[in-house]
Structure formats: C-alpha cells, structure tokens
CSV table of C-alpha atoms in Angstrom, one decimal:
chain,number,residue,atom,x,y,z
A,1,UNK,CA,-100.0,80.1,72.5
A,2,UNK,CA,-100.3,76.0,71.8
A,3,UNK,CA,-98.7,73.9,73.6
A,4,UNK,CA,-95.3,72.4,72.6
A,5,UNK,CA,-96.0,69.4,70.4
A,6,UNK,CA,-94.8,65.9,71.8
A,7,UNK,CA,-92.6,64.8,68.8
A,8,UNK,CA,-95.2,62.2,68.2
A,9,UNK,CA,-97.3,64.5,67.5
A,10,UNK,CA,-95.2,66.2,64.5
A,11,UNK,CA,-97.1,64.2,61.5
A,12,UNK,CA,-100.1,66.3,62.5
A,13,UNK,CA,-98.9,69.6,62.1
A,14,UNK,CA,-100.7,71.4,59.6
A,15,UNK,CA,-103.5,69.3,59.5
A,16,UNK,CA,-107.1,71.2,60.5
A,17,UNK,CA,-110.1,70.9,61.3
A,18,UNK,CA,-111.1,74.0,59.8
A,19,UNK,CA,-109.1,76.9,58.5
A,20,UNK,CA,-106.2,78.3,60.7
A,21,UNK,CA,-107.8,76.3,63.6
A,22,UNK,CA,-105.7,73.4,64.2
A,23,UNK,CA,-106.8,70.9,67.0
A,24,UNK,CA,-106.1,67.5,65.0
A,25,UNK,CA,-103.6,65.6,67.3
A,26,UNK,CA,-103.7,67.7,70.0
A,27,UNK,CA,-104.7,66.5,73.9
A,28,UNK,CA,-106.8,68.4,76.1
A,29,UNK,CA,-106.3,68.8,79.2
A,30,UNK,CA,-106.9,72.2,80.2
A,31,UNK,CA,-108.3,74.8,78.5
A,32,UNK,CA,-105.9,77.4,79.7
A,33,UNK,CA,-104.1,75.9,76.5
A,34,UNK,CA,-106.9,77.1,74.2
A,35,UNK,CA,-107.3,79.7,72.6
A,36,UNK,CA,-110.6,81.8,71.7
A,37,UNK,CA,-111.3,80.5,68.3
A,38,UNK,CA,-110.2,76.9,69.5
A,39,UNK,CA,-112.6,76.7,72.2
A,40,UNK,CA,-115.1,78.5,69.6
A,41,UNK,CA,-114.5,75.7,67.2
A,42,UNK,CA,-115.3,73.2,69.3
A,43,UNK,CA,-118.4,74.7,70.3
A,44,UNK,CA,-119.7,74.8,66.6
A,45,UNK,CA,-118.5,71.5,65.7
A,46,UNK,CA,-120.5,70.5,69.1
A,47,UNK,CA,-123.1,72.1,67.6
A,48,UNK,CA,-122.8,71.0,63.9
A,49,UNK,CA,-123.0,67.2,65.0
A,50,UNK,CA,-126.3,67.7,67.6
A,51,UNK,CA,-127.9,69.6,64.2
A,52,UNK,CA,-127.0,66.7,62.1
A,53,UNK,CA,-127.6,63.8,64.5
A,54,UNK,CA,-130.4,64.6,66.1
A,55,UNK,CA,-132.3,67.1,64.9
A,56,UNK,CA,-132.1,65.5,61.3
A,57,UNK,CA,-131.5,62.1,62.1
A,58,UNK,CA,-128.2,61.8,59.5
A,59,UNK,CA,-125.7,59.0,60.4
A,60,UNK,CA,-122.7,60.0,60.2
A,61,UNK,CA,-119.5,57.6,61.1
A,62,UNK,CA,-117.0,59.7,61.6
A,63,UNK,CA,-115.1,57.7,63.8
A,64,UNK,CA,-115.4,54.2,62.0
A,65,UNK,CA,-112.4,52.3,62.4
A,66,UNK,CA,-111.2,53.8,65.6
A,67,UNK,CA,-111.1,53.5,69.6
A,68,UNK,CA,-111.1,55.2,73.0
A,69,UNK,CA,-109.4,54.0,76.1
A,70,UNK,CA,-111.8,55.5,79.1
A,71,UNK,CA,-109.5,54.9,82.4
A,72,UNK,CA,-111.9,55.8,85.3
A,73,UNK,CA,-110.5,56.3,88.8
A,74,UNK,CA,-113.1,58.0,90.0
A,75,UNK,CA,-116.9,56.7,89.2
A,76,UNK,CA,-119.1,58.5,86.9
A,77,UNK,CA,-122.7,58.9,85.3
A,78,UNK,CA,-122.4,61.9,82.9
A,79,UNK,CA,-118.7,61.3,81.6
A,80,UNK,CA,-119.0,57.4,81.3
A,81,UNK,CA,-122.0,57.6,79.3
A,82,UNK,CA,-121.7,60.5,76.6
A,83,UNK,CA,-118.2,59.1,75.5
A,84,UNK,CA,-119.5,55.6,75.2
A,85,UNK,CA,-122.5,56.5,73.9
A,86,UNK,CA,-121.5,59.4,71.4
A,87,UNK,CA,-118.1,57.5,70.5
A,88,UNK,CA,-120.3,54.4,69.6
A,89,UNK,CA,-122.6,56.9,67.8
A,90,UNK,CA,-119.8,58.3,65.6
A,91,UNK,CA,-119.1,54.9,64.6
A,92,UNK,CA,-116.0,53.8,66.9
A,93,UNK,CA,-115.6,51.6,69.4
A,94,UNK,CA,-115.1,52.7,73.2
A,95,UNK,CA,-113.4,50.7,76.0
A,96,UNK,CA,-114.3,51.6,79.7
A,97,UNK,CA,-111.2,50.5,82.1
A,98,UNK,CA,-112.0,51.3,85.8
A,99,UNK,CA,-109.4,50.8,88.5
A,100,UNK,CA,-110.5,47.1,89.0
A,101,UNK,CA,-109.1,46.6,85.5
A,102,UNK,CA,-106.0,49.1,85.0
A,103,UNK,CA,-104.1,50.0,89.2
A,104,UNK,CA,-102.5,53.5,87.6
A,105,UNK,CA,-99.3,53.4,88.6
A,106,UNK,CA,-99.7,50.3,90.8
A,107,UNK,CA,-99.3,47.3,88.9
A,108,UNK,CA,-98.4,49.1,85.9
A,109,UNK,CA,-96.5,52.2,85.5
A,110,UNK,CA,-98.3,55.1,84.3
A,111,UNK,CA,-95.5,55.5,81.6
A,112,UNK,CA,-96.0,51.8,80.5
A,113,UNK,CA,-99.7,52.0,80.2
A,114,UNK,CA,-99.7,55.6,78.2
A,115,UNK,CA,-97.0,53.3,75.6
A,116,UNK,CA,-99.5,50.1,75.8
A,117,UNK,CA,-102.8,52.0,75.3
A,118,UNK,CA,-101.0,53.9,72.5
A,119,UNK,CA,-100.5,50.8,70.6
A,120,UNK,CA,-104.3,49.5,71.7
A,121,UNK,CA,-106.1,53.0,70.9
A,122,UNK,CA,-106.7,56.1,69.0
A,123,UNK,CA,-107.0,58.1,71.9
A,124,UNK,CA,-107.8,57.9,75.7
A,125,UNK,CA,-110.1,59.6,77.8
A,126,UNK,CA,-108.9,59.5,81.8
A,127,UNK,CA,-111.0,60.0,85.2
A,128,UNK,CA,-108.8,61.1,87.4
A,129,UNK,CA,-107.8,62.4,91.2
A,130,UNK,CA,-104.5,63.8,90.5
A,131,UNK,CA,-103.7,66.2,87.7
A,132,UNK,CA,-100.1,65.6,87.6
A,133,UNK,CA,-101.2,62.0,86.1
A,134,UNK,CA,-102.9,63.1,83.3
A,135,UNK,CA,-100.0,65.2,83.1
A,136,UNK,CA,-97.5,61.6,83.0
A,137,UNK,CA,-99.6,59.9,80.8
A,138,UNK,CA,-99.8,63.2,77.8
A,139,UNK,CA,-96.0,62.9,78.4
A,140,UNK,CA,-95.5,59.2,77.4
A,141,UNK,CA,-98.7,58.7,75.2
A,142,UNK,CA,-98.3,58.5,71.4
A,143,UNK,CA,-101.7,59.5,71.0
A,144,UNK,CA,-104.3,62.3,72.2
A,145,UNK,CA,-105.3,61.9,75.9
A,146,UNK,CA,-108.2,64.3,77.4
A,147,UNK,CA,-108.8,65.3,80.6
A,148,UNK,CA,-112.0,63.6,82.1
A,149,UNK,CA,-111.9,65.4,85.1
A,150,UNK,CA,-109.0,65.7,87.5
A,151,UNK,CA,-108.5,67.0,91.0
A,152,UNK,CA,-107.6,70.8,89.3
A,153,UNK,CA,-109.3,70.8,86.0
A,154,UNK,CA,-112.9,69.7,84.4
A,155,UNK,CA,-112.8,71.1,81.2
A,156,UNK,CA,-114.9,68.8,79.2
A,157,UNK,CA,-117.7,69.8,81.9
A,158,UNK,CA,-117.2,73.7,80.5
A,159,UNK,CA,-117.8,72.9,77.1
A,160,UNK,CA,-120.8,71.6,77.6
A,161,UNK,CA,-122.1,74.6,79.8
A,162,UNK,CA,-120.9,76.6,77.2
A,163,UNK,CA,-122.7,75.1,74.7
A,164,UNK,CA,-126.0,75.3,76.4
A,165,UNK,CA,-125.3,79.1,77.4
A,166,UNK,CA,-125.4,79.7,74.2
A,167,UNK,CA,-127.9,77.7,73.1
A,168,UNK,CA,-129.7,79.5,75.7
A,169,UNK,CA,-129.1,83.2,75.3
A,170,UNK,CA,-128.0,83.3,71.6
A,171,UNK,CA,-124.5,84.3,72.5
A,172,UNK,CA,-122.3,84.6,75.2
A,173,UNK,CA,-120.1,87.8,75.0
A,174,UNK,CA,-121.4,90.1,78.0
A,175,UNK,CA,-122.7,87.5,80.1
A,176,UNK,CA,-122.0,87.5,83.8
A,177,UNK,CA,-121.9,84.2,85.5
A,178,UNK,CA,-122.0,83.7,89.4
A,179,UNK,CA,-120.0,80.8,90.4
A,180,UNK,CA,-121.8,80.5,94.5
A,181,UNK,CA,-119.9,77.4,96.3
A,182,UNK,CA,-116.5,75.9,96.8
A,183,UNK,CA,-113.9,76.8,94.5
A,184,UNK,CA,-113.7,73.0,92.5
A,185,UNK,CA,-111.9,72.0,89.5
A,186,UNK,CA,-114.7,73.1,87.6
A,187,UNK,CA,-114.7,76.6,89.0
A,188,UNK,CA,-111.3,76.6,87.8
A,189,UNK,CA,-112.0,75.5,84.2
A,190,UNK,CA,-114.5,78.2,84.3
A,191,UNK,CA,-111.8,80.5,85.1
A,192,UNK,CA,-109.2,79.4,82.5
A,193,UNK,CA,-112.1,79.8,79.4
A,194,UNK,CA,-114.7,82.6,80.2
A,195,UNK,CA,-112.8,85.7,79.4
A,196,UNK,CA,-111.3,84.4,76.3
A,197,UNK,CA,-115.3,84.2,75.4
A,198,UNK,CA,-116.5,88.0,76.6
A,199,UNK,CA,-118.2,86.9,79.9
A,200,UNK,CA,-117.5,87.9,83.0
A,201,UNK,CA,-117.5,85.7,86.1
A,202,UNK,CA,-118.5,86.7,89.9
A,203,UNK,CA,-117.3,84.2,92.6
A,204,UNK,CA,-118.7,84.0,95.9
A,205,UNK,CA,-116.7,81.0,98.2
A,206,UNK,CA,-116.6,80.7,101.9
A,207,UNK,CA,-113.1,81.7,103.8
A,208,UNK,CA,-110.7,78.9,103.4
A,209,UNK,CA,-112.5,77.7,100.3
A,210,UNK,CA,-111.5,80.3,97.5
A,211,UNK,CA,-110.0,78.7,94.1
A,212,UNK,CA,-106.1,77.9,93.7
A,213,UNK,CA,-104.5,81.0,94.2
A,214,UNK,CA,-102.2,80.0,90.8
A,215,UNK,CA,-105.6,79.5,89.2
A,216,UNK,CA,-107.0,82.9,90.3
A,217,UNK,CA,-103.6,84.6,89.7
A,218,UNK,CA,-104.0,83.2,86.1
A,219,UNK,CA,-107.4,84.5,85.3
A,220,UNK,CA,-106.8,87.8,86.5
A,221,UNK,CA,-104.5,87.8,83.8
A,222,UNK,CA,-106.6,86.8,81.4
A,223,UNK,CA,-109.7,89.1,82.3
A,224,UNK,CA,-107.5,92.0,82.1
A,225,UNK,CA,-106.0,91.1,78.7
A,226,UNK,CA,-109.8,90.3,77.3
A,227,UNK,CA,-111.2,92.8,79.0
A,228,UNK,CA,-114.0,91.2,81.0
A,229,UNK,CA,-114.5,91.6,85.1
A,230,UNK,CA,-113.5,88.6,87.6
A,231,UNK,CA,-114.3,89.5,91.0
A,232,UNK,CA,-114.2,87.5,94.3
A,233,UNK,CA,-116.7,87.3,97.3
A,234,UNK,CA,-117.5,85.8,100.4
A,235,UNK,CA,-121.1,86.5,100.3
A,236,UNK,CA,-123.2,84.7,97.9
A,237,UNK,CA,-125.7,87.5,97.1
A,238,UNK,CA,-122.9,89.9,96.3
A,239,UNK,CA,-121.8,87.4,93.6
A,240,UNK,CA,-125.6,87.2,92.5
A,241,UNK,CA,-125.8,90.3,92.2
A,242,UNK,CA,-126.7,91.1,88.5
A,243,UNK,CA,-125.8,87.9,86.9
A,244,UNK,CA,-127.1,85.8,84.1
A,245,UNK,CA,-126.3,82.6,85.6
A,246,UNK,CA,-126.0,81.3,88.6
A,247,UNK,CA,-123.3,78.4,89.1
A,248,UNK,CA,-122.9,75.7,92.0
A,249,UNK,CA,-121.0,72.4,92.3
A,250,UNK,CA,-121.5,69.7,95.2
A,251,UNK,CA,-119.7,71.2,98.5
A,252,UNK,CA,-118.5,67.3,99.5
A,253,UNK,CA,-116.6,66.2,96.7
A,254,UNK,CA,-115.1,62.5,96.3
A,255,UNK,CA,-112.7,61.9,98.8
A,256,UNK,CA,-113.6,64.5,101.2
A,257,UNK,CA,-116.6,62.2,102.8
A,258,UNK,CA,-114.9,62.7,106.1
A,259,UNK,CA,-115.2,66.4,105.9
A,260,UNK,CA,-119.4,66.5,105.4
A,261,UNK,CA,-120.2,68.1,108.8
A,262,UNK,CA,-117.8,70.4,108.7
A,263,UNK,CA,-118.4,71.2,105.2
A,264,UNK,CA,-121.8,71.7,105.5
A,265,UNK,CA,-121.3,73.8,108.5
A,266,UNK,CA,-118.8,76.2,106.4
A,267,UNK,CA,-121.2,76.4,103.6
A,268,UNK,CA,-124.4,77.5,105.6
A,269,UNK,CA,-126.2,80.5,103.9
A,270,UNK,CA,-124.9,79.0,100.1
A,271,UNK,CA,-127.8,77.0,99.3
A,272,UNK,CA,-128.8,78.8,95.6
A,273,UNK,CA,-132.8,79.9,96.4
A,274,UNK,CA,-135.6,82.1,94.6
A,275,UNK,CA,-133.7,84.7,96.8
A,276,UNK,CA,-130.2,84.5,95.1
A,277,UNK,CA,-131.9,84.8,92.0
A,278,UNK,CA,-133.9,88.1,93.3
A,279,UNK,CA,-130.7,90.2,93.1
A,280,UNK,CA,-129.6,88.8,89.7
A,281,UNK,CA,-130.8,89.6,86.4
A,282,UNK,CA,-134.0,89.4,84.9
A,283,UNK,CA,-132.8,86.8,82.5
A,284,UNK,CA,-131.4,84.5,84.9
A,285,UNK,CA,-130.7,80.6,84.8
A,286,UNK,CA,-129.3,78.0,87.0
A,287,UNK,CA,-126.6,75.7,85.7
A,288,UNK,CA,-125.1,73.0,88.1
A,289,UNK,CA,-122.7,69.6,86.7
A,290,UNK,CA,-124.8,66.9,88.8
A,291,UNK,CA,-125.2,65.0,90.5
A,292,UNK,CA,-126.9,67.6,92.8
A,293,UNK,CA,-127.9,67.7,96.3
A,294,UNK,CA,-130.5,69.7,98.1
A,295,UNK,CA,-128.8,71.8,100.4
A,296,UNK,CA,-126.6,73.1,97.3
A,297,UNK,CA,-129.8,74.3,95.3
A,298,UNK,CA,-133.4,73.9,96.5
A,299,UNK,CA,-136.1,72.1,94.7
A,300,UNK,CA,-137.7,75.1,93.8
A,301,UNK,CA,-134.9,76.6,91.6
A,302,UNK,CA,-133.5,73.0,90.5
A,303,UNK,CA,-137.1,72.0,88.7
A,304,UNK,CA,-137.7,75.7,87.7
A,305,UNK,CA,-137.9,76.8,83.8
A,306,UNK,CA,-135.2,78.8,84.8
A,307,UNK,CA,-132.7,75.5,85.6
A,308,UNK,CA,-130.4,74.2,82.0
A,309,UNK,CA,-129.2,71.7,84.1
A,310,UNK,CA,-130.5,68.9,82.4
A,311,UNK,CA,-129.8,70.4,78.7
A,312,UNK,CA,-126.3,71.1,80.2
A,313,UNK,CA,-126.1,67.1,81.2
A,314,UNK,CA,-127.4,66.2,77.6
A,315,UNK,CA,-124.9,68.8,76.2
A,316,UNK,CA,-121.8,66.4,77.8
A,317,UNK,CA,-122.8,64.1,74.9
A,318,UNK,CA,-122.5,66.4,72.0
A,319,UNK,CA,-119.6,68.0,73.5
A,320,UNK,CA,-117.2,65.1,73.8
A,321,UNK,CA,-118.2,64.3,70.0
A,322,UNK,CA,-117.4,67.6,68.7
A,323,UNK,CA,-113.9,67.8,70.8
A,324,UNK,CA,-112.5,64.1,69.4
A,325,UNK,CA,-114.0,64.7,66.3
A,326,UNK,CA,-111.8,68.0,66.0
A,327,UNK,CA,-108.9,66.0,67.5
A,328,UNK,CA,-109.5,63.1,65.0
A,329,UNK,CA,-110.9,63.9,62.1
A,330,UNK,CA,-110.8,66.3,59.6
A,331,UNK,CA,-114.3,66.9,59.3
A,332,UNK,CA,-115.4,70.4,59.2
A,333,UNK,CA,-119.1,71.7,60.6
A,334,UNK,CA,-121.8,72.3,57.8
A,335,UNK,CA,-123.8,74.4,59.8
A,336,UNK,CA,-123.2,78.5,60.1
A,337,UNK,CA,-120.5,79.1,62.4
A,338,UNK,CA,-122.6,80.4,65.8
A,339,UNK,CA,-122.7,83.8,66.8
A,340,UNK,CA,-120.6,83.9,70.0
C-alpha cells in the first residue's frame, strides 16, 4: 500500500517513472513502504544508468537544473561520496551540510529547516541517529527527503546489495541470505525488502542482540504473505547453513564506543571464516556495508573471489542515482527490464 501523500505532494500524482510504477515525488525512508515492483524499478533504473554511464560512456544530465541538501549527523565514506559524486554526475548540484553547519533541532527547529531547505532544494538526503527525525522532517518538507541511514533503517544500503546480488547470480528469487551479527538497522532494511523479492533470510544474533521485535514481528508477516522462510538463530553456523550469502555489519556501531569490550565479548564465535562458509552453499558470497573490521570477517574471506563487498560499495553510487532519478524525473530505463 503507498503511503499517504503529504498534500504537497498532490501535483505529482499520476506522474511515473514507468508504467503503473509511480515513485515521482515520493520520499524514502523505509522500504517497508515499497512495494515489489517499486523496489524492482529502482533496481533496473539502478541498472539502466550504470549500463549507460559507465559501461558506454553516454552523458546523460538528468538532473540539470536541480539540488540535494545532504544533512549528515553522523560521518560517512560510502553515502557522502556516491550522492555527491553521482548527483554531480547526473548533472545537479549537491550540498553537504554536517552538524557543524545545520544543529538539527538545536539552533534551528527541525520543522523550520525541512520549510527552509524546501525552498533552497529539490530534495534532501539526511544522515541520521534518530528515525523519528527523518520522520519530522518528511512531515514538514515540501519536497522528497530519503533516508541516509538512521538508528532503525538503512535502506539505501539494501539497494545497493541488491543490485550486486543480482548482478551476481542473475536473479534473486530463491536466494537464501544469512545475516551472522548484531541485529542493525541494516538487518532491518533487509527484513522489510527480501521477501517481497523471493529470498529467504536466516539470522543468527547473540542473546540480547536479536532485531526490533516490531521489525521481526513485521517480516514474519511478510514472509508468510510472499511465501519465503525467515528464521532466527543464536548460532552462527545454523544460520550458514545452506545459504547463498553470508551477511555481517560492524558489532560496535557509532555511539556505542563505550560498549567495545563487552561487545566483543558477546560476539565471540561470530567472526565470518572459510568455516561459516563450509556449511553454506556451494555458490556462496560474502557481502558486508564497510567500513569492516577484522574480528567481524577474516582476511581470508574479506579478499576472497568469493567477497562482493567492494562491487556492493561501488553499487551505493549507481543506486542513489537510479532512486532520485525515479523520484525526480520522468526518465524511464532503456535497457531490458532485469530478470529478478
């Protein structure tokens, strides 16, 4: 079901990017709002522009004229970089605020700087701890805002493992991923977007670690209504067991510096090794959303053929583009729509 349209929002209805798909004007935030042949859409448009771009070396400027607020709480390498980069690419202009230059909520309400940026922007891109303001700002914005990672979601993140999964293996209907390691934001966008895609997810967390239990409640649902397995685990080799691709996020996240030893403690016996891999499938690859540190995955699998991670941290770039290009445009993909 979409989500209720701001009344902002209204002049857009109609409008596609392709067919009955309709993601011009919309935010993104989650992608429990999406539905199949959105998140689908995306994909191939994701697709369509790396095809076009870089394999062929066309220019194409589909965002001349417009601009991106980035507000960054939190620091970043791979988020920073493929929306400046691949906004600049598409012909518009990006504009990177970090909390030196914009105090959320501090000197400026969030309200008044969703109105301000509004005015300033064509859409805004926010970094976030706390979900519920992403939440204030979609409420009071007058234009698109997506989710750049928050302290519940990453969804951005998702698209572009999806994207290289299917690079990868063709398709992604009746793939199993193994999700071995705390249960993160980007476990839970994992969890609000693989079943509606065919593939079943395994997750393996230590005891006082699992995902939200709102989140997890959520994805049951939607497992059972797209008729793909979710199963939790404590043990890390029960997850692994049979899966495609093995999944693992830091264990220390920002903010939670003070809980390292302990932490590291909880998650002994979760490192991702040769050995996970020896219960999963033949076929199996290592994805992880950087940065990455050794006691998470050893070097062994991290460097190995078998590791996408650094096509998956190319992938953010392409990704973004295809998502504001459906959001902003009317463009539609030239190249065969992907076999999902």
């Amino acid at each position: 079901m979409l989500p209720k349209l701001r009344p902002q929002e209204a002049q857009w209805v109609g409008r596609t990017c392709l067919g009955s798909v309709n993601l011009k004007g919309r935010s993104f935030l989650t992608l429990k709002d999406f539905n199949p042949d959105e998140i689908k859409h995306i994909l191939w448009m994701s697709a369509d522009l790396k095809q076009r771009i870089k394999h062929e070396g066309q220019y194409l400027p589909l965002l001349q004229g417009k601009s991106i607020g980035m507000i960054f709480e939190k620091r970043s390498t791979r988020t920073r970089l493929s929306t400046e980069t691949g906004f600049a690419l598409l012909g518009g202009h990006p504009c990177f605020l970090t909390s030196q230059d914009i105090h959320l909520g501090v000197n400026e309400s969030s309200k008044d700087t969703a109105r301000v940026l509004s005015s300033l922007t064509d859409i805004v891109l926010a970094r976030v701890y706390s979900h519920s303001t992403l939440e204030e700002l979609n409420q009071e914005a007058y234009v698109p805002i997506i989710n750049g990672l928050s302290d519940l979601y990453h969804p951005i993140q998702i698209l572009a493992d999806l994207l290289t999964l299917q690079e990868h293996y063709g398709s992604l209907r009746g793939l199993t991923v193994s999700w071995i390691g705390d249960g993160t934001n980007v476990l839970h966008s994992l969890m609000m977007s693989l079943a509606k895609l065919g593939v079943n997810l395994r997750i393996a967390t230590p005891k006082g670690y699992e995902p939200d239990a709102t989140v997890t409640q959520e994805a049951m649902h939607l497992a059972k209504q797209f008729g793909t397995e979710l199963h939790l685990f404590s043990e890390p080799m029960a997850a692994a067991q049979g899966s495609n691709v093995l999944v693992t996020d830091t264990w220390v996240s920002m903010g939670q510096e003070d809980e390292k030893k302990k932490r590291l403690k909880d998650f002994h016996g979760y490192q991702i090794t040769m050995q996970t891999g020896s219960v999963a499938a033949p076929d199996w690859t290592f994805l992880h959303c950087l940065p990455r540190k050794s006691e998470e995955v050893d070097d062994e699998v991290f460097y190995s053929p078998r590791s996408l991670v650094f096509p998956e941290a190319e992938n953010r770039k392409w990704t973004i583009m295809g998502l504001i290009v459906c959001i902003l445009t009317d463009y539609s993909p030239q190249i065969p729509k992907l076999k999902f």
